Amino acid sequence: MRIYKLQCLFLGIFAKVLLCQTQQDSKNLEFLTPSRHEMLQFLFPHYTPYSDMMDLVLRASEFGFPSFLRRTNVLPDSLVFDIPAKQLNAPNIKIEFHIPTYVKKLIHLAKVKLRRVQANTEPAASLKQIWIESVRPEGFLKLIHTSALRFLMYDKEALMSDDQKARRSILDTPLIRDYLFNDSSTQNIPLALLAMSGWRGLFWTAVSQMPNFYNAVPGASGPPHETSVAAPARLDELSSTFLFHLCAELRRDKSTLPTDIPAGFCPNPCSTSPCLTLPHTVGQQCHLVGRGLFMSDFRCECLPGFVWVSGGVADEDAGGKEEEAEEDNTDEGPRTPMSDDVGSCVAVDICETYCSAQGTRRCDILPHTGSAKCSCKLAYMGPTCSIRRNPCIEVSDKAKMAGNMACNTGQGGLCIPTMGSDFYVCQCPPSWTKDTGLDYENCLALKDKCLSEVCVRGDCISSGDGTKMICLCPEEAYGARCENLRGNWAEWGPWSACSPACGHGKIRYRERVRGCLHGNTCSGGRSRQVEVCPENLPCPDEIATLGLGAEALAPQDAWQGGEARAHIEIQQAFALRKRRFRLLVLILKFVFLFLCAFAVASATIMVVYALIY
């Protein structure tokens, strides 16, 4: 760790010295010219964000790249090396640095460093390893001389200077550092920012090393080989190229997290809410199509009766999934649109797109709904008339039942259809049969046991499956078929006298009975009836006590009342004598109790007096 810090300090001091020397040589410092010292080119690979780009077209690429940048090779997929033919082991071999492969390896390395994926083998970690694996064709080292590309000998040159240590540190140290967090950490480093560590490799390759990436054949006579390859002349173009391929790979990878691409890092044609300004769209709902890199890579939601059309072709997949799947099968960059014209919501013939041309007899457009009603031919059915008619599911005559319902499949019936027609055959369940009142095949009549059995005096009730029955007899009949009559009740007899015969404040009852005229088979009633007497009649001895006269006797007790009237004077005298006797007894009891109390009090006083005196 200490040695690493010393190396970094040495590199910083060395870079400052070189920068001062370069500034003394040229006041107008050009960062993208080969005349700048090569170590400065690598130590300070300036990346230009959108907001700092001088090119207005590239600056506006924050909202989507124009497609002509790809067609004019401003955003290339590869950087081709112009190696002298004498240093090639095979003729007509094209050696190129493939940018999409380089970016994929950077992202994979970042995932390994963040422990999101487990690599079976240790991935290329240093700039030199990743750079060599990104050059095409594979195994290119066997196709060229060992000294054809100076990059291969770069860390071994300048043996007598400090450049060798700096070059080795640059090329051999890990391009992306390890990021270790404990299990409870919620930190998430965006993959896009980690992959930006590889920007220096593309910058150094394209700007500083392209014209000087090869050597003349050792010992060859004549002037040195002059390259015919033009490296990108502006930093804006190179920055956009790296960003284009990095964003394309991040959006292609389905395992990336939403936070792996910071807001505003990659182009987003939906960021300006283009759907708000387009006609026949549903609000500002905007969806990226494909990888969302170009100006036209978006789709809007359309109103009913309209369909989104992109590039003159309807977006059938509603999101560009077919195009994206096609891109995933290739190592090349994303597809390039034919033009930058944005899509639009185009009115469609709903009958042509909704109803099946083969099975539709007539199509009626429903006003103000954006939909249609399809009238099917006899051989077809369904909302769009695209399904071969199955009469067990649907018949052409809507007034008739479909076969499954008519054949009573819910109770175990079976419908055997003739496809493409209205004809079917029913196999009825055991308890059901055909209803002859209907003019089509069915199993809707329940087999009824009551049709073959008779209830003499009652109603016949069948079981649920029609195999059993029972007779519900009326009150006057009984038996399995209600064939027997029950006995009839006679008239009620007269009410009995109230019991008890009298008594003030007492409840009195009376009853009556009736008999069965035909033995004991009567049912549905009682043979005895009891009720409360309507009036409260006092007894004769209570009349005088209560101060009542002879009229207090109840009318229904006429016989008892007459006898009471004949002896009313005797009864009143007897009741008065009885009251007087009771009053006398009460007085005597009171006097006796008073004398007892007086005697006890006197005795107590005498005892107390004797004790005191």
mmCIF file of C-alpha atoms in Angstrom, residues 151-486:
data_model
loop_
_atom_site.group_PDB
_atom_site.id
_atom_site.type_symbol
_atom_site.label_atom_id
_atom_site.label_comp_id
_atom_site.label_asym_id
_atom_site.label_seq_id
_atom_site.Cartn_x
_atom_site.Cartn_y
_atom_site.Cartn_z
ATOM 1 C CA PHE A 151 1.125 -1.014 -27.616
ATOM 2 C CA LEU A 152 2.435 -4.565 -27.195
ATOM 3 C CA MET A 153 5.893 -3.216 -26.362
ATOM 4 C CA TYR A 154 4.724 -0.004 -24.719
ATOM 5 C CA ASP A 155 5.536 -0.953 -21.149
ATOM 6 C CA LYS A 156 9.027 -2.191 -22.189
ATOM 7 C CA GLU A 157 10.172 0.893 -24.050
ATOM 8 C CA ALA A 158 12.239 3.763 -22.661
ATOM 9 C CA LEU A 159 14.339 1.429 -20.604
ATOM 10 C CA MET A 160 16.633 4.221 -19.404
ATOM 11 C CA SER A 161 13.910 6.617 -18.263
ATOM 12 C CA ASP A 162 11.130 6.822 -15.712
ATOM 13 C CA ASP A 163 8.516 6.401 -18.456
ATOM 14 C CA GLN A 164 8.839 2.639 -18.176
ATOM 15 C CA LYS A 165 7.561 2.585 -14.556
ATOM 16 C CA ALA A 166 4.710 4.915 -15.399
ATOM 17 C CA ARG A 167 3.695 2.848 -18.399
ATOM 18 C CA ARG A 168 3.743 -0.380 -16.433
ATOM 19 C CA SER A 169 1.668 1.205 -13.665
ATOM 20 C CA ILE A 170 -0.830 2.443 -16.241
ATOM 21 C CA LEU A 171 -1.169 -0.795 -18.188
ATOM 22 C CA ASP A 172 -0.833 -3.492 -15.526
ATOM 23 C CA THR A 173 -2.787 -2.157 -12.525
ATOM 24 C CA PRO A 174 -6.511 -3.059 -12.241
ATOM 25 C CA LEU A 175 -8.638 -0.776 -14.360
ATOM 26 C CA ILE A 176 -11.498 -0.910 -11.817
ATOM 27 C CA ARG A 177 -10.790 -1.136 -8.096
ATOM 28 C CA ASP A 178 -12.450 -3.584 -5.717
ATOM 29 C CA TYR A 179 -15.405 -2.166 -3.791
ATOM 30 C CA LEU A 180 -16.132 -4.095 -0.623
ATOM 31 C CA PHE A 181 -19.023 -3.335 1.720
ATOM 32 C CA ASN A 182 -20.298 -5.138 4.778
ATOM 33 C CA ASP A 183 -23.521 -7.128 4.634
ATOM 34 C CA SER A 184 -25.611 -4.346 6.192
ATOM 35 C CA SER A 185 -24.444 -1.686 3.741
ATOM 36 C CA THR A 186 -27.021 -0.216 1.354
ATOM 37 C CA GLN A 187 -24.504 1.557 -0.868
ATOM 38 C CA ASN A 188 -24.846 0.996 -4.570
ATOM 39 C CA ILE A 189 -22.203 2.258 -6.977
ATOM 40 C CA PRO A 190 -23.726 2.763 -10.441
ATOM 41 C CA LEU A 191 -22.222 0.495 -13.074
ATOM 42 C CA ALA A 192 -22.099 3.397 -15.512
ATOM 43 C CA LEU A 193 -19.683 5.328 -13.301
ATOM 44 C CA LEU A 194 -17.430 2.317 -12.737
ATOM 45 C CA ALA A 195 -17.340 1.551 -16.454
ATOM 46 C CA MET A 196 -16.260 5.142 -17.119
ATOM 47 C CA SER A 197 -12.825 4.069 -15.847
ATOM 48 C CA GLY A 198 -12.281 2.559 -19.275
ATOM 49 C CA TRP A 199 -12.689 5.918 -21.022
ATOM 50 C CA ARG A 200 -8.954 6.534 -20.830
ATOM 51 C CA GLY A 201 -8.260 3.411 -22.897
ATOM 52 C CA LEU A 202 -10.457 4.570 -25.779
ATOM 53 C CA PHE A 203 -9.166 8.130 -25.542
ATOM 54 C CA TRP A 204 -5.544 7.020 -25.560
ATOM 55 C CA THR A 205 -6.100 4.573 -28.418
ATOM 56 C CA ALA A 206 -8.020 6.943 -30.682
ATOM 57 C CA VAL A 207 -6.283 10.247 -30.058
ATOM 58 C CA SER A 208 -2.746 9.663 -28.940
ATOM 59 C CA GLN A 209 -1.784 6.303 -30.386
ATOM 60 C CA MET A 210 -3.641 5.834 -33.682
ATOM 61 C CA PRO A 211 -1.101 7.613 -35.888
ATOM 62 C CA ASN A 212 1.762 6.047 -33.991
ATOM 63 C CA PHE A 213 0.506 2.588 -33.120
ATOM 64 C CA TYR A 214 2.931 0.713 -35.360
ATOM 65 C CA ASN A 215 6.634 0.778 -36.048
ATOM 66 C CA ALA A 216 8.505 0.544 -39.250
ATOM 67 C CA VAL A 217 9.924 -2.864 -39.971
ATOM 68 C CA PRO A 218 13.203 -3.095 -38.028
ATOM 69 C CA GLY A 219 16.133 -2.613 -40.329
ATOM 70 C CA ALA A 220 13.975 -1.538 -43.266
ATOM 71 C CA SER A 221 15.258 1.238 -45.463
ATOM 72 C CA GLY A 222 13.228 4.110 -46.746
ATOM 73 C CA PRO A 223 10.888 6.609 -45.149
ATOM 74 C CA PRO A 224 8.672 5.505 -42.235
ATOM 75 C CA HIS A 225 5.167 4.271 -42.963
ATOM 76 C CA GLU A 226 2.644 7.100 -43.127
ATOM 77 C CA THR A 227 -0.803 6.239 -41.781
ATOM 78 C CA SER A 228 -3.914 6.869 -43.815
ATOM 79 C CA VAL A 229 -6.296 6.387 -40.898
ATOM 80 C CA ALA A 230 -7.888 9.567 -39.612
ATOM 81 C CA ALA A 231 -8.498 9.451 -35.889
ATOM 82 C CA PRO A 232 -11.405 11.458 -34.438
ATOM 83 C CA ALA A 233 -10.418 15.089 -34.592
ATOM 84 C CA ARG A 234 -12.684 16.345 -31.818
ATOM 85 C CA LEU A 235 -13.145 15.308 -28.234
ATOM 86 C CA ASP A 236 -16.922 15.772 -28.500
ATOM 87 C CA GLU A 237 -17.155 13.020 -31.104
ATOM 88 C CA LEU A 238 -14.993 10.594 -29.150
ATOM 89 C CA SER A 239 -16.890 11.258 -25.899
ATOM 90 C CA SER A 240 -20.190 10.685 -27.689
ATOM 91 C CA THR A 241 -18.882 7.450 -29.235
ATOM 92 C CA PHE A 242 -17.912 5.994 -25.855
ATOM 93 C CA LEU A 243 -21.184 7.129 -24.268
ATOM 94 C CA PHE A 244 -23.218 5.715 -27.163
ATOM 95 C CA HIS A 245 -21.793 2.205 -26.828
ATOM 96 C CA LEU A 246 -21.742 2.248 -23.014
ATOM 97 C CA CYS A 247 -25.428 3.228 -22.788
ATOM 98 C CA ALA A 248 -26.363 0.729 -25.498
ATOM 99 C CA GLU A 249 -24.842 -2.130 -23.524
ATOM 100 C CA LEU A 250 -26.263 -0.989 -20.161
ATOM 101 C CA ARG A 251 -29.786 -0.823 -21.577
ATOM 102 C CA ARG A 252 -29.387 -4.153 -23.357
ATOM 103 C CA ASP A 253 -28.351 -5.901 -20.147
ATOM 104 C CA LYS A 254 -31.537 -6.942 -18.304
ATOM 105 C CA SER A 255 -29.692 -7.438 -15.011
ATOM 106 C CA THR A 256 -28.827 -3.765 -14.534
ATOM 107 C CA LEU A 257 -30.538 -1.902 -11.722
ATOM 108 C CA PRO A 258 -32.496 1.347 -12.183
ATOM 109 C CA THR A 259 -29.774 3.158 -10.234
ATOM 110 C CA ASP A 260 -26.965 1.831 -12.440
ATOM 111 C CA ILE A 261 -27.601 4.602 -14.970
ATOM 112 C CA PRO A 262 -27.697 8.025 -13.255
ATOM 113 C CA ALA A 263 -30.319 10.492 -14.437
ATOM 114 C CA GLY A 264 -29.089 12.437 -17.439
ATOM 115 C CA PHE A 265 -26.166 10.091 -18.076
ATOM 116 C CA CYS A 266 -27.589 8.355 -21.159
ATOM 117 C CA PRO A 267 -29.692 9.844 -23.979
ATOM 118 C CA ASN A 268 -33.419 9.827 -23.272
ATOM 119 C CA PRO A 269 -35.800 10.981 -26.014
ATOM 120 C CA CYS A 270 -38.696 10.870 -23.503
ATOM 121 C CA SER A 271 -37.105 13.509 -21.249
ATOM 122 C CA THR A 272 -38.696 16.339 -23.267
ATOM 123 C CA SER A 273 -42.217 14.806 -22.983
ATOM 124 C CA PRO A 274 -42.681 14.584 -26.764
ATOM 125 C CA CYS A 275 -46.060 12.855 -26.441
ATOM 126 C CA LEU A 276 -47.621 16.072 -25.137
ATOM 127 C CA THR A 277 -47.089 17.783 -28.488
ATOM 128 C CA LEU A 278 -48.167 14.904 -30.744
ATOM 129 C CA PRO A 279 -51.832 14.632 -31.792
ATOM 130 C CA HIS A 280 -54.135 11.774 -30.771
ATOM 131 C CA THR A 281 -51.930 10.679 -27.850
ATOM 132 C CA VAL A 282 -52.935 9.819 -24.290
ATOM 133 C CA GLY A 283 -51.240 12.427 -22.102
ATOM 134 C CA GLN A 284 -47.485 12.320 -21.637
ATOM 135 C CA GLN A 285 -47.058 8.551 -21.371
ATOM 136 C CA CYS A 286 -43.798 7.907 -23.229
ATOM 137 C CA HIS A 287 -41.960 4.580 -23.541
ATOM 138 C CA LEU A 288 -38.453 3.949 -24.840
ATOM 139 C CA VAL A 289 -38.202 1.697 -27.884
ATOM 140 C CA GLY A 290 -35.200 -0.546 -28.472
ATOM 141 C CA ARG A 291 -32.354 0.931 -26.430
ATOM 142 C CA GLY A 292 -33.657 4.488 -26.435
ATOM 143 C CA LEU A 293 -30.520 6.034 -27.934
ATOM 144 C CA PHE A 294 -31.853 7.818 -31.014
ATOM 145 C CA MET A 295 -34.219 10.752 -31.331
ATOM 146 C CA SER A 296 -37.026 8.545 -32.644
ATOM 147 C CA ASP A 297 -36.586 5.677 -30.143
ATOM 148 C CA PHE A 298 -39.794 6.287 -28.224
ATOM 149 C CA ARG A 299 -43.450 5.340 -28.397
ATOM 150 C CA CYS A 300 -46.605 7.123 -27.189
ATOM 151 C CA GLU A 301 -49.948 5.728 -26.075
ATOM 152 C CA CYS A 302 -52.627 6.435 -28.695
ATOM 153 C CA LEU A 303 -56.333 7.162 -28.363
ATOM 154 C CA PRO A 304 -58.845 4.439 -29.332
ATOM 155 C CA GLY A 305 -59.042 4.160 -33.095
ATOM 156 C CA PHE A 306 -55.391 5.143 -33.572
ATOM 157 C CA VAL A 307 -52.197 3.111 -33.688
ATOM 158 C CA TRP A 308 -48.591 4.162 -33.169
ATOM 159 C CA VAL A 309 -46.579 4.107 -36.395
ATOM 160 C CA SER A 310 -42.777 4.371 -36.330
ATOM 161 C CA GLY A 311 -40.775 4.677 -39.528
ATOM 162 C CA GLY A 312 -43.796 3.982 -41.682
ATOM 163 C CA VAL A 313 -44.465 0.604 -39.972
ATOM 164 C CA ALA A 314 -47.010 0.032 -37.200
ATOM 165 C CA ASP A 315 -45.413 -0.778 -33.866
ATOM 166 C CA GLU A 316 -47.041 -4.211 -33.521
ATOM 167 C CA ASP A 317 -44.893 -5.288 -30.630
ATOM 168 C CA ALA A 318 -45.770 -2.148 -28.627
ATOM 169 C CA GLY A 319 -42.312 -1.523 -27.341
ATOM 170 C CA GLY A 320 -39.779 -2.718 -29.870
ATOM 171 C CA LYS A 321 -39.197 -6.060 -28.165
ATOM 172 C CA GLU A 322 -38.658 -7.863 -31.466
ATOM 173 C CA GLU A 323 -36.031 -5.358 -32.525
ATOM 174 C CA GLU A 324 -34.364 -5.511 -29.132
ATOM 175 C CA ALA A 325 -34.302 -9.311 -29.192
ATOM 176 C CA GLU A 326 -32.764 -9.171 -32.647
ATOM 177 C CA GLU A 327 -30.059 -6.813 -31.381
ATOM 178 C CA ASP A 328 -29.251 -9.119 -28.472
ATOM 179 C CA ASN A 329 -28.203 -11.832 -30.904
ATOM 180 C CA THR A 330 -25.379 -9.773 -32.394
ATOM 181 C CA ASP A 331 -22.141 -8.250 -31.119
ATOM 182 C CA GLU A 332 -22.566 -5.158 -33.258
ATOM 183 C CA GLY A 333 -23.968 -1.885 -31.980
ATOM 184 C CA PRO A 334 -27.697 -1.130 -31.840
ATOM 185 C CA ARG A 335 -29.732 -0.783 -35.008
ATOM 186 C CA THR A 336 -29.679 2.551 -36.799
ATOM 187 C CA PRO A 337 -33.039 4.063 -37.840
ATOM 188 C CA MET A 338 -33.533 4.910 -41.487
ATOM 189 C CA SER A 339 -34.480 8.451 -40.517
ATOM 190 C CA ASP A 340 -34.990 10.715 -37.518
ATOM 191 C CA ASP A 341 -38.688 11.184 -38.146
ATOM 192 C CA VAL A 342 -40.599 10.548 -34.929
ATOM 193 C CA GLY A 343 -43.602 8.286 -34.904
ATOM 194 C CA SER A 344 -47.202 9.378 -34.746
ATOM 195 C CA CYS A 345 -50.668 8.105 -33.874
ATOM 196 C CA VAL A 346 -52.369 7.241 -37.166
ATOM 197 C CA ALA A 347 -56.071 6.528 -37.573
ATOM 198 C CA VAL A 348 -56.749 2.942 -38.605
ATOM 199 C CA ASP A 349 -59.661 1.106 -40.172
ATOM 200 C CA ILE A 350 -60.871 -0.719 -37.082
ATOM 201 C CA CYS A 351 -62.863 -3.168 -39.189
ATOM 202 C CA GLU A 352 -59.807 -4.117 -41.177
ATOM 203 C CA THR A 353 -57.582 -4.617 -38.158
ATOM 204 C CA TYR A 354 -60.139 -5.944 -35.651
ATOM 205 C CA CYS A 355 -62.470 -8.277 -37.580
ATOM 206 C CA SER A 356 -61.180 -11.356 -39.373
ATOM 207 C CA ALA A 357 -61.490 -10.988 -43.129
ATOM 208 C CA GLN A 358 -62.125 -14.709 -43.578
ATOM 209 C CA GLY A 359 -64.842 -15.169 -40.981
ATOM 210 C CA THR A 360 -66.595 -11.774 -40.941
ATOM 211 C CA ARG A 361 -69.856 -11.259 -42.798
ATOM 212 C CA ARG A 362 -70.340 -7.615 -41.772
ATOM 213 C CA CYS A 363 -68.525 -5.061 -39.599
ATOM 214 C CA ASP A 364 -70.326 -2.203 -37.846
ATOM 215 C CA ILE A 365 -68.305 0.640 -36.297
ATOM 216 C CA LEU A 366 -69.644 1.665 -32.898
ATOM 217 C CA PRO A 367 -69.764 5.473 -32.761
ATOM 218 C CA HIS A 368 -67.763 7.362 -30.122
ATOM 219 C CA THR A 369 -66.055 4.169 -28.888
ATOM 220 C CA GLY A 370 -63.262 3.508 -31.352
ATOM 221 C CA SER A 371 -64.311 -0.146 -31.600
ATOM 222 C CA ALA A 372 -66.408 -2.303 -33.923
ATOM 223 C CA LYS A 373 -68.910 -5.181 -33.840
ATOM 224 C CA CYS A 374 -68.186 -8.147 -36.094
ATOM 225 C CA SER A 375 -71.065 -10.211 -37.523
ATOM 226 C CA CYS A 376 -69.699 -13.677 -38.251
ATOM 227 C CA LYS A 377 -70.357 -16.094 -41.051
ATOM 228 C CA LEU A 378 -72.083 -19.381 -40.229
ATOM 229 C CA ALA A 379 -68.808 -21.289 -39.971
ATOM 230 C CA TYR A 380 -67.059 -18.798 -37.620
ATOM 231 C CA MET A 381 -67.606 -17.300 -34.187
ATOM 232 C CA GLY A 382 -65.928 -15.130 -31.547
ATOM 233 C CA PRO A 383 -65.744 -11.342 -31.081
ATOM 234 C CA THR A 384 -63.473 -11.027 -34.131
ATOM 235 C CA CYS A 385 -64.975 -13.956 -36.129
ATOM 236 C CA SER A 386 -61.580 -15.640 -36.223
ATOM 237 C CA ILE A 387 -62.528 -18.931 -34.514
ATOM 238 C CA ARG A 388 -64.025 -21.924 -36.284
ATOM 239 C CA ARG A 389 -67.604 -22.290 -35.011
ATOM 240 C CA ASN A 390 -68.146 -24.863 -32.285
ATOM 241 C CA PRO A 391 -71.933 -25.294 -31.829
ATOM 242 C CA CYS A 392 -71.374 -26.639 -28.335
ATOM 243 C CA ILE A 393 -70.027 -23.181 -27.387
ATOM 244 C CA GLU A 394 -71.993 -20.842 -29.645
ATOM 245 C CA VAL A 395 -74.660 -21.181 -32.346
ATOM 246 C CA SER A 396 -75.533 -18.626 -34.994
ATOM 247 C CA ASP A 397 -79.132 -18.233 -33.750
ATOM 248 C CA LYS A 398 -78.782 -16.254 -30.522
ATOM 249 C CA ALA A 399 -82.341 -17.231 -29.510
ATOM 250 C CA LYS A 400 -81.232 -20.842 -29.096
ATOM 251 C CA MET A 401 -79.011 -22.325 -26.455
ATOM 252 C CA ALA A 402 -75.469 -23.402 -27.191
ATOM 253 C CA GLY A 403 -74.890 -27.148 -27.230
ATOM 254 C CA ASN A 404 -73.172 -27.385 -23.851
ATOM 255 C CA MET A 405 -76.102 -25.698 -22.135
ATOM 256 C CA ALA A 406 -78.780 -27.523 -24.128
ATOM 257 C CA CYS A 407 -77.124 -30.910 -23.520
ATOM 258 C CA ASN A 408 -77.034 -30.125 -19.796
ATOM 259 C CA THR A 409 -73.299 -30.716 -19.421
ATOM 260 C CA GLY A 410 -73.453 -29.318 -15.900
ATOM 261 C CA GLN A 411 -75.450 -32.424 -14.870
ATOM 262 C CA GLY A 412 -73.196 -34.856 -16.720
ATOM 263 C CA GLY A 413 -74.473 -34.539 -20.288
ATOM 264 C CA LEU A 414 -72.208 -34.579 -23.346
ATOM 265 C CA CYS A 415 -72.274 -32.379 -26.451
ATOM 266 C CA ILE A 416 -70.766 -33.802 -29.673
ATOM 267 C CA PRO A 417 -70.266 -30.922 -32.168
ATOM 268 C CA THR A 418 -69.971 -30.712 -35.933
ATOM 269 C CA MET A 419 -67.347 -27.997 -36.318
ATOM 270 C CA GLY A 420 -68.141 -25.072 -38.590
ATOM 271 C CA SER A 421 -71.925 -25.562 -38.302
ATOM 272 C CA ASP A 422 -74.867 -25.344 -35.882
ATOM 273 C CA PHE A 423 -75.317 -29.111 -35.603
ATOM 274 C CA TYR A 424 -74.551 -31.156 -32.519
ATOM 275 C CA VAL A 425 -75.719 -34.338 -30.802
ATOM 276 C CA CYS A 426 -76.545 -34.704 -27.105
ATOM 277 C CA GLN A 427 -75.856 -37.656 -24.849
ATOM 278 C CA CYS A 428 -78.173 -37.073 -21.900
ATOM 279 C CA PRO A 429 -77.324 -37.932 -18.272
ATOM 280 C CA PRO A 430 -79.308 -40.777 -16.628
ATOM 281 C CA SER A 431 -81.845 -38.516 -14.909
ATOM 282 C CA TRP A 432 -82.561 -36.285 -17.898
ATOM 283 C CA THR A 433 -84.207 -36.660 -21.275
ATOM 284 C CA LYS A 434 -85.172 -34.543 -24.258
ATOM 285 C CA ASP A 435 -87.718 -31.779 -23.836
ATOM 286 C CA THR A 436 -90.043 -32.364 -26.769
ATOM 287 C CA GLY A 437 -91.382 -28.840 -26.502
ATOM 288 C CA LEU A 438 -88.128 -27.437 -27.944
ATOM 289 C CA ASP A 439 -87.241 -27.687 -31.646
ATOM 290 C CA TYR A 440 -83.528 -28.362 -31.107
ATOM 291 C CA GLU A 441 -81.449 -31.113 -29.557
ATOM 292 C CA ASN A 442 -81.461 -30.919 -25.759
ATOM 293 C CA CYS A 443 -81.452 -32.758 -22.438
ATOM 294 C CA LEU A 444 -83.569 -30.303 -20.485
ATOM 295 C CA ALA A 445 -86.470 -32.554 -19.355
ATOM 296 C CA LEU A 446 -86.003 -34.222 -15.981
ATOM 297 C CA LYS A 447 -87.099 -37.837 -15.774
ATOM 298 C CA ASP A 448 -90.086 -37.680 -13.310
ATOM 299 C CA LYS A 449 -91.113 -40.711 -11.197
ATOM 300 C CA CYS A 450 -94.426 -38.974 -10.548
ATOM 301 C CA LEU A 451 -95.401 -39.552 -14.162
ATOM 302 C CA SER A 452 -95.662 -43.297 -13.449
ATOM 303 C CA GLU A 453 -96.915 -43.182 -9.837
ATOM 304 C CA VAL A 454 -100.249 -41.838 -8.484
ATOM 305 C CA CYS A 455 -101.004 -40.170 -5.147
ATOM 306 C CA VAL A 456 -104.723 -40.809 -4.312
ATOM 307 C CA ARG A 457 -105.242 -37.775 -2.107
ATOM 308 C CA GLY A 458 -102.143 -35.566 -2.203
ATOM 309 C CA ASP A 459 -99.265 -34.056 -4.195
ATOM 310 C CA CYS A 460 -96.437 -36.113 -5.747
ATOM 311 C CA ILE A 461 -92.884 -34.822 -5.098
ATOM 312 C CA SER A 462 -89.948 -36.193 -7.146
ATOM 313 C CA SER A 463 -86.306 -36.418 -6.010
ATOM 314 C CA GLY A 464 -83.611 -34.284 -7.598
ATOM 315 C CA ASP A 465 -82.561 -36.981 -10.058
ATOM 316 C CA GLY A 466 -86.165 -38.014 -10.828
ATOM 317 C CA THR A 467 -85.682 -41.631 -9.701
ATOM 318 C CA LYS A 468 -87.697 -41.423 -6.459
ATOM 319 C CA MET A 469 -90.988 -39.884 -5.361
ATOM 320 C CA ILE A 470 -93.062 -39.260 -2.237
ATOM 321 C CA CYS A 471 -96.720 -38.351 -1.678
ATOM 322 C CA LEU A 472 -97.411 -35.253 0.382
ATOM 323 C CA CYS A 473 -100.772 -36.085 2.078
ATOM 324 C CA PRO A 474 -103.390 -33.560 3.274
ATOM 325 C CA GLU A 475 -104.520 -33.490 6.905
ATOM 326 C CA GLU A 476 -107.458 -35.835 6.438
ATOM 327 C CA ALA A 477 -105.474 -38.618 4.676
ATOM 328 C CA TYR A 478 -102.541 -40.913 5.419
ATOM 329 C CA GLY A 479 -100.638 -43.824 3.882
ATOM 330 C CA ALA A 480 -97.872 -44.273 1.226
ATOM 331 C CA ARG A 481 -100.221 -43.028 -1.500
ATOM 332 C CA CYS A 482 -102.566 -41.045 0.849
ATOM 333 C CA GLU A 483 -105.176 -43.751 0.292
ATOM 334 C CA ASN A 484 -106.532 -43.806 3.906
ATOM 335 C CA LEU A 485 -108.869 -41.189 5.442
ATOM 336 C CA ARG A 486 -108.475 -40.061 9.009
#
